[in-house]
């Protein structure tokens, strides 16, 4: 290996297959499909992490973005209860544990945080067969009225398409009405893995890949930025992962509308897929969690931010991830229901001061952001 090349990295590759990929990264060249598969196949995690850290520091310096946010899940009633076999959150309307918040209950939930001001509400839930678009318009409008200046990140592409079907209208009209009510950005959930074979196994009847992409394309054209995700650690292959990232990268080339990419670790407890696979506890390892984050940073060269979801990856692994290409540590969250139903043993929330400490102890600079990654204050 060229000595000058090795000196650019904190950890030089020991896997020969990784060397040409590393050389492309250092030359600023875009990685191709086979490069991505090579990264996932390699066991040289420290070198992959060093590459991702170098790319991230070139783009974001030593900044790590954090947010005082709150998750609100209005309902767990979902028409896909029987077919999304990886989900532990959904319930049938009369099933034990099913709930649907009234607007007043949702507004009361938004009052829970007392120790720091909330900057962002993150709102996702099930595909309720009877909740109309007007419910979500009133929810968003009411939150904006009660919490001036707070931004709303709400409703996955799957929920948007569901509302369009209920209202017998188009995706654009749903997005336009939500934007008029005060919607700021869309979350990235519901993407799972775009492979048709994988979706047929874990989420039959959910939006197919092109439909998910179309909702985000339309949102971007209307000036609504969004996040993007991938659910990993179940039945997908490395090729499936890279093909998924390719579709995200291609849409970002087209629209530039994605704010951040968040790889989401599958949790197997309390769902049918976990039973089929014979898994309990944590399905993914810290090794795979860190690799997914690092590969995301290296492959998605046109998406500015990579987020670790500490709810799924744990605060400790997420702290290490700040040296594996990650520049966003999520936020305070306050009350998380979806992944805790699937067996997540992480806290329901982190206090803002604790998030700041995690970032500083990792040798990075905490920067509070809003939903559009505008910097609000730093330490």
mmCIF file of C-alpha atoms in Angstrom, residues 140-326:
data_model
loop_
_atom_site.group_PDB
_atom_site.id
_atom_site.type_symbol
_atom_site.label_atom_id
_atom_site.label_comp_id
_atom_site.label_asym_id
_atom_site.label_seq_id
_atom_site.Cartn_x
_atom_site.Cartn_y
_atom_site.Cartn_z
ATOM 1 C CA UNK A 140 -50.636 19.509 13.423
ATOM 2 C CA UNK A 141 -52.459 22.831 13.503
ATOM 3 C CA UNK A 142 -53.264 22.440 17.205
ATOM 4 C CA UNK A 143 -49.670 21.609 18.111
ATOM 5 C CA UNK A 144 -48.438 24.632 16.198
ATOM 6 C CA UNK A 145 -50.910 26.882 18.007
ATOM 7 C CA UNK A 146 -49.976 25.504 21.425
ATOM 8 C CA UNK A 147 -46.234 25.391 20.779
ATOM 9 C CA UNK A 148 -45.267 28.331 18.538
ATOM 10 C CA UNK A 149 -41.960 27.820 16.790
ATOM 11 C CA UNK A 150 -41.932 24.037 17.211
ATOM 12 C CA UNK A 151 -41.480 22.121 13.958
ATOM 13 C CA UNK A 152 -43.558 19.108 12.940
ATOM 14 C CA UNK A 153 -42.040 15.998 11.359
ATOM 15 C CA UNK A 154 -44.999 13.748 10.713
ATOM 16 C CA UNK A 155 -46.378 10.742 8.830
ATOM 17 C CA UNK A 156 -44.371 8.225 6.870
ATOM 18 C CA UNK A 157 -44.836 7.694 3.150
ATOM 19 C CA UNK A 158 -46.973 4.661 4.002
ATOM 20 C CA UNK A 159 -49.294 6.804 6.134
ATOM 21 C CA UNK A 160 -49.492 9.489 3.435
ATOM 22 C CA UNK A 161 -50.498 6.917 0.801
ATOM 23 C CA UNK A 162 -53.025 5.382 3.220
ATOM 24 C CA UNK A 163 -54.661 8.775 3.779
ATOM 25 C CA UNK A 164 -54.814 9.355 0.028
ATOM 26 C CA UNK A 165 -56.709 6.056 -0.361
ATOM 27 C CA UNK A 166 -59.133 6.883 2.459
ATOM 28 C CA UNK A 167 -59.811 10.352 1.071
ATOM 29 C CA UNK A 168 -59.963 9.040 -2.514
ATOM 30 C CA UNK A 169 -57.545 11.734 -3.612
ATOM 31 C CA UNK A 170 -53.956 12.097 -4.767
ATOM 32 C CA UNK A 171 -50.702 12.094 -2.822
ATOM 33 C CA UNK A 172 -50.062 15.728 -3.744
ATOM 34 C CA UNK A 173 -53.339 16.928 -2.248
ATOM 35 C CA UNK A 174 -52.657 15.109 1.034
ATOM 36 C CA UNK A 175 -49.184 16.628 1.233
ATOM 37 C CA UNK A 176 -50.416 20.090 0.319
ATOM 38 C CA UNK A 177 -53.134 20.022 2.985
ATOM 39 C CA UNK A 178 -50.703 18.804 5.631
ATOM 40 C CA UNK A 179 -48.181 21.456 4.642
ATOM 41 C CA UNK A 180 -50.881 24.130 4.884
ATOM 42 C CA UNK A 181 -51.691 22.861 8.391
ATOM 43 C CA UNK A 182 -48.046 23.300 9.421
ATOM 44 C CA UNK A 183 -46.174 20.138 8.410
ATOM 45 C CA UNK A 184 -42.434 20.877 8.103
ATOM 46 C CA UNK A 185 -40.766 17.574 7.156
ATOM 47 C CA UNK A 186 -41.508 13.871 6.644
ATOM 48 C CA UNK A 187 -39.863 11.037 8.607
ATOM 49 C CA UNK A 188 -38.234 8.225 6.672
ATOM 50 C CA UNK A 189 -40.073 5.218 8.066
ATOM 51 C CA UNK A 190 -41.863 2.544 6.066
ATOM 52 C CA UNK A 191 -39.017 2.005 3.618
ATOM 53 C CA UNK A 192 -37.910 -1.246 5.315
ATOM 54 C CA UNK A 193 -35.863 -2.886 2.503
ATOM 55 C CA UNK A 194 -36.887 -2.143 -1.077
ATOM 56 C CA UNK A 195 -36.247 -5.670 -2.396
ATOM 57 C CA UNK A 196 -39.537 -7.137 -3.644
ATOM 58 C CA UNK A 197 -38.634 -10.571 -2.259
ATOM 59 C CA UNK A 198 -37.837 -9.162 1.176
ATOM 60 C CA UNK A 199 -41.028 -7.089 1.276
ATOM 61 C CA UNK A 200 -43.070 -10.133 0.302
ATOM 62 C CA UNK A 201 -41.574 -11.909 3.323
ATOM 63 C CA UNK A 202 -41.718 -9.212 6.001
ATOM 64 C CA UNK A 203 -44.248 -6.596 4.846
ATOM 65 C CA UNK A 204 -46.615 -7.953 2.238
ATOM 66 C CA UNK A 205 -49.252 -5.356 1.173
ATOM 67 C CA UNK A 206 -47.111 -2.434 2.306
ATOM 68 C CA UNK A 207 -46.085 0.198 -0.252
ATOM 69 C CA UNK A 208 -43.678 -1.224 -2.807
ATOM 70 C CA UNK A 209 -40.353 0.478 -3.358
ATOM 71 C CA UNK A 210 -41.407 2.673 -6.280
ATOM 72 C CA UNK A 211 -44.474 3.875 -4.372
ATOM 73 C CA UNK A 212 -42.404 4.836 -1.315
ATOM 74 C CA UNK A 213 -39.951 6.675 -3.563
ATOM 75 C CA UNK A 214 -42.827 8.420 -5.360
ATOM 76 C CA UNK A 215 -44.276 9.844 -2.133
ATOM 77 C CA UNK A 216 -40.911 11.318 -1.181
ATOM 78 C CA UNK A 217 -40.322 12.606 -4.710
ATOM 79 C CA UNK A 218 -43.658 14.413 -4.606
ATOM 80 C CA UNK A 219 -42.926 15.795 -1.138
ATOM 81 C CA UNK A 220 -39.559 17.122 -2.294
ATOM 82 C CA UNK A 221 -41.166 18.790 -5.320
ATOM 83 C CA UNK A 222 -43.581 20.551 -2.955
ATOM 84 C CA UNK A 223 -40.703 21.834 -0.862
ATOM 85 C CA UNK A 224 -41.143 19.291 1.952
ATOM 86 C CA UNK A 225 -37.782 17.803 2.939
ATOM 87 C CA UNK A 226 -37.659 14.293 4.372
ATOM 88 C CA UNK A 227 -35.527 11.624 5.982
ATOM 89 C CA UNK A 228 -34.776 8.158 4.620
ATOM 90 C CA UNK A 229 -34.208 4.827 6.337
ATOM 91 C CA UNK A 230 -33.439 1.143 5.890
ATOM 92 C CA UNK A 231 -34.481 -1.662 8.245
ATOM 93 C CA UNK A 232 -31.658 -4.212 8.439
ATOM 94 C CA UNK A 233 -30.795 -7.377 10.313
ATOM 95 C CA UNK A 234 -33.645 -9.721 9.325
ATOM 96 C CA UNK A 235 -33.799 -11.654 6.009
ATOM 97 C CA UNK A 236 -32.102 -9.226 3.632
ATOM 98 C CA UNK A 237 -28.795 -9.853 1.837
ATOM 99 C CA UNK A 238 -25.891 -7.451 1.441
ATOM 100 C CA UNK A 239 -26.946 -6.976 -2.169
ATOM 101 C CA UNK A 240 -30.457 -6.055 -0.987
ATOM 102 C CA UNK A 241 -28.965 -3.428 1.312
ATOM 103 C CA UNK A 242 -26.889 -1.841 -1.420
ATOM 104 C CA UNK A 243 -29.715 -1.889 -3.952
ATOM 105 C CA UNK A 244 -31.823 -0.069 -1.358
ATOM 106 C CA UNK A 245 -29.115 2.560 -0.861
ATOM 107 C CA UNK A 246 -28.776 2.933 -4.629
ATOM 108 C CA UNK A 247 -32.457 3.860 -4.934
ATOM 109 C CA UNK A 248 -32.106 6.433 -2.165
ATOM 110 C CA UNK A 249 -28.988 7.887 -3.773
ATOM 111 C CA UNK A 250 -30.660 8.108 -7.173
ATOM 112 C CA UNK A 251 -33.657 10.006 -5.781
ATOM 113 C CA UNK A 252 -31.326 12.344 -3.918
ATOM 114 C CA UNK A 253 -29.461 13.006 -7.185
ATOM 115 C CA UNK A 254 -32.815 13.917 -8.707
ATOM 116 C CA UNK A 255 -34.374 16.044 -5.956
ATOM 117 C CA UNK A 256 -31.839 16.800 -3.230
ATOM 118 C CA UNK A 257 -34.712 16.489 -0.755
ATOM 119 C CA UNK A 258 -33.335 14.020 1.805
ATOM 120 C CA UNK A 259 -31.993 15.566 5.004
ATOM 121 C CA UNK A 260 -30.545 12.516 6.707
ATOM 122 C CA UNK A 261 -30.218 8.740 6.408
ATOM 123 C CA UNK A 262 -31.003 6.501 9.397
ATOM 124 C CA UNK A 263 -30.272 2.754 9.279
ATOM 125 C CA UNK A 264 -32.725 1.054 11.654
ATOM 126 C CA UNK A 265 -31.847 -2.196 13.434
ATOM 127 C CA UNK A 266 -34.533 -4.897 13.458
ATOM 128 C CA UNK A 267 -35.723 -6.049 16.907
ATOM 129 C CA UNK A 268 -37.221 -9.576 17.008
ATOM 130 C CA UNK A 269 -39.220 -9.673 20.247
ATOM 131 C CA UNK A 270 -43.027 -9.778 20.229
ATOM 132 C CA UNK A 271 -43.408 -10.197 16.465
ATOM 133 C CA UNK A 272 -44.073 -13.095 14.093
ATOM 134 C CA UNK A 273 -40.834 -12.684 12.139
ATOM 135 C CA UNK A 274 -38.794 -13.129 15.293
ATOM 136 C CA UNK A 275 -40.656 -16.382 15.974
ATOM 137 C CA UNK A 276 -40.055 -17.610 12.418
ATOM 138 C CA UNK A 277 -36.354 -16.787 12.639
ATOM 139 C CA UNK A 278 -36.040 -18.213 16.146
ATOM 140 C CA UNK A 279 -34.585 -14.989 17.501
ATOM 141 C CA UNK A 280 -35.071 -13.108 20.714
ATOM 142 C CA UNK A 281 -33.296 -10.162 22.287
ATOM 143 C CA UNK A 282 -31.165 -8.039 20.014
ATOM 144 C CA UNK A 283 -31.123 -9.303 16.426
ATOM 145 C CA UNK A 284 -28.171 -7.226 15.268
ATOM 146 C CA UNK A 285 -24.698 -6.940 16.743
ATOM 147 C CA UNK A 286 -22.792 -3.768 17.538
ATOM 148 C CA UNK A 287 -20.438 -4.763 14.725
ATOM 149 C CA UNK A 288 -23.244 -4.752 12.156
ATOM 150 C CA UNK A 289 -24.794 -1.587 13.598
ATOM 151 C CA UNK A 290 -21.531 0.326 13.230
ATOM 152 C CA UNK A 291 -20.917 -1.098 9.765
ATOM 153 C CA UNK A 292 -24.370 -0.070 8.510
ATOM 154 C CA UNK A 293 -23.817 3.476 9.717
ATOM 155 C CA UNK A 294 -20.338 3.672 8.203
ATOM 156 C CA UNK A 295 -21.398 2.196 4.858
ATOM 157 C CA UNK A 296 -24.288 4.648 4.756
ATOM 158 C CA UNK A 297 -21.845 7.528 5.110
ATOM 159 C CA UNK A 298 -19.526 6.172 2.409
ATOM 160 C CA UNK A 299 -22.158 5.147 -0.131
ATOM 161 C CA UNK A 300 -24.643 8.013 0.232
ATOM 162 C CA UNK A 301 -22.224 10.714 -0.840
ATOM 163 C CA UNK A 302 -25.064 13.146 -1.641
ATOM 164 C CA UNK A 303 -26.901 13.006 1.701
ATOM 165 C CA UNK A 304 -25.446 15.441 4.210
ATOM 166 C CA UNK A 305 -26.238 13.681 7.470
ATOM 167 C CA UNK A 306 -26.138 10.172 8.946
ATOM 168 C CA UNK A 307 -28.121 9.560 12.121
ATOM 169 C CA UNK A 308 -27.742 6.853 14.731
ATOM 170 C CA UNK A 309 -31.054 6.009 16.385
ATOM 171 C CA UNK A 310 -29.904 5.441 19.965
ATOM 172 C CA UNK A 311 -33.258 3.861 20.844
ATOM 173 C CA UNK A 312 -32.299 0.902 18.646
ATOM 174 C CA UNK A 313 -28.498 1.001 18.692
ATOM 175 C CA UNK A 314 -28.165 1.905 22.416
ATOM 176 C CA UNK A 315 -26.560 5.129 23.633
ATOM 177 C CA UNK A 316 -23.178 3.401 24.069
ATOM 178 C CA UNK A 317 -22.953 2.035 20.522
ATOM 179 C CA UNK A 318 -24.316 5.346 19.227
ATOM 180 C CA UNK A 319 -21.532 7.187 21.035
ATOM 181 C CA UNK A 320 -18.911 4.981 19.330
ATOM 182 C CA UNK A 321 -20.731 5.576 16.031
ATOM 183 C CA UNK A 322 -19.696 9.236 16.225
ATOM 184 C CA UNK A 323 -16.292 7.956 15.032
ATOM 185 C CA UNK A 324 -17.865 5.786 12.299
ATOM 186 C CA UNK A 325 -19.274 8.465 10.025
ATOM 187 C CA UNK A 326 -22.234 9.615 12.148
#
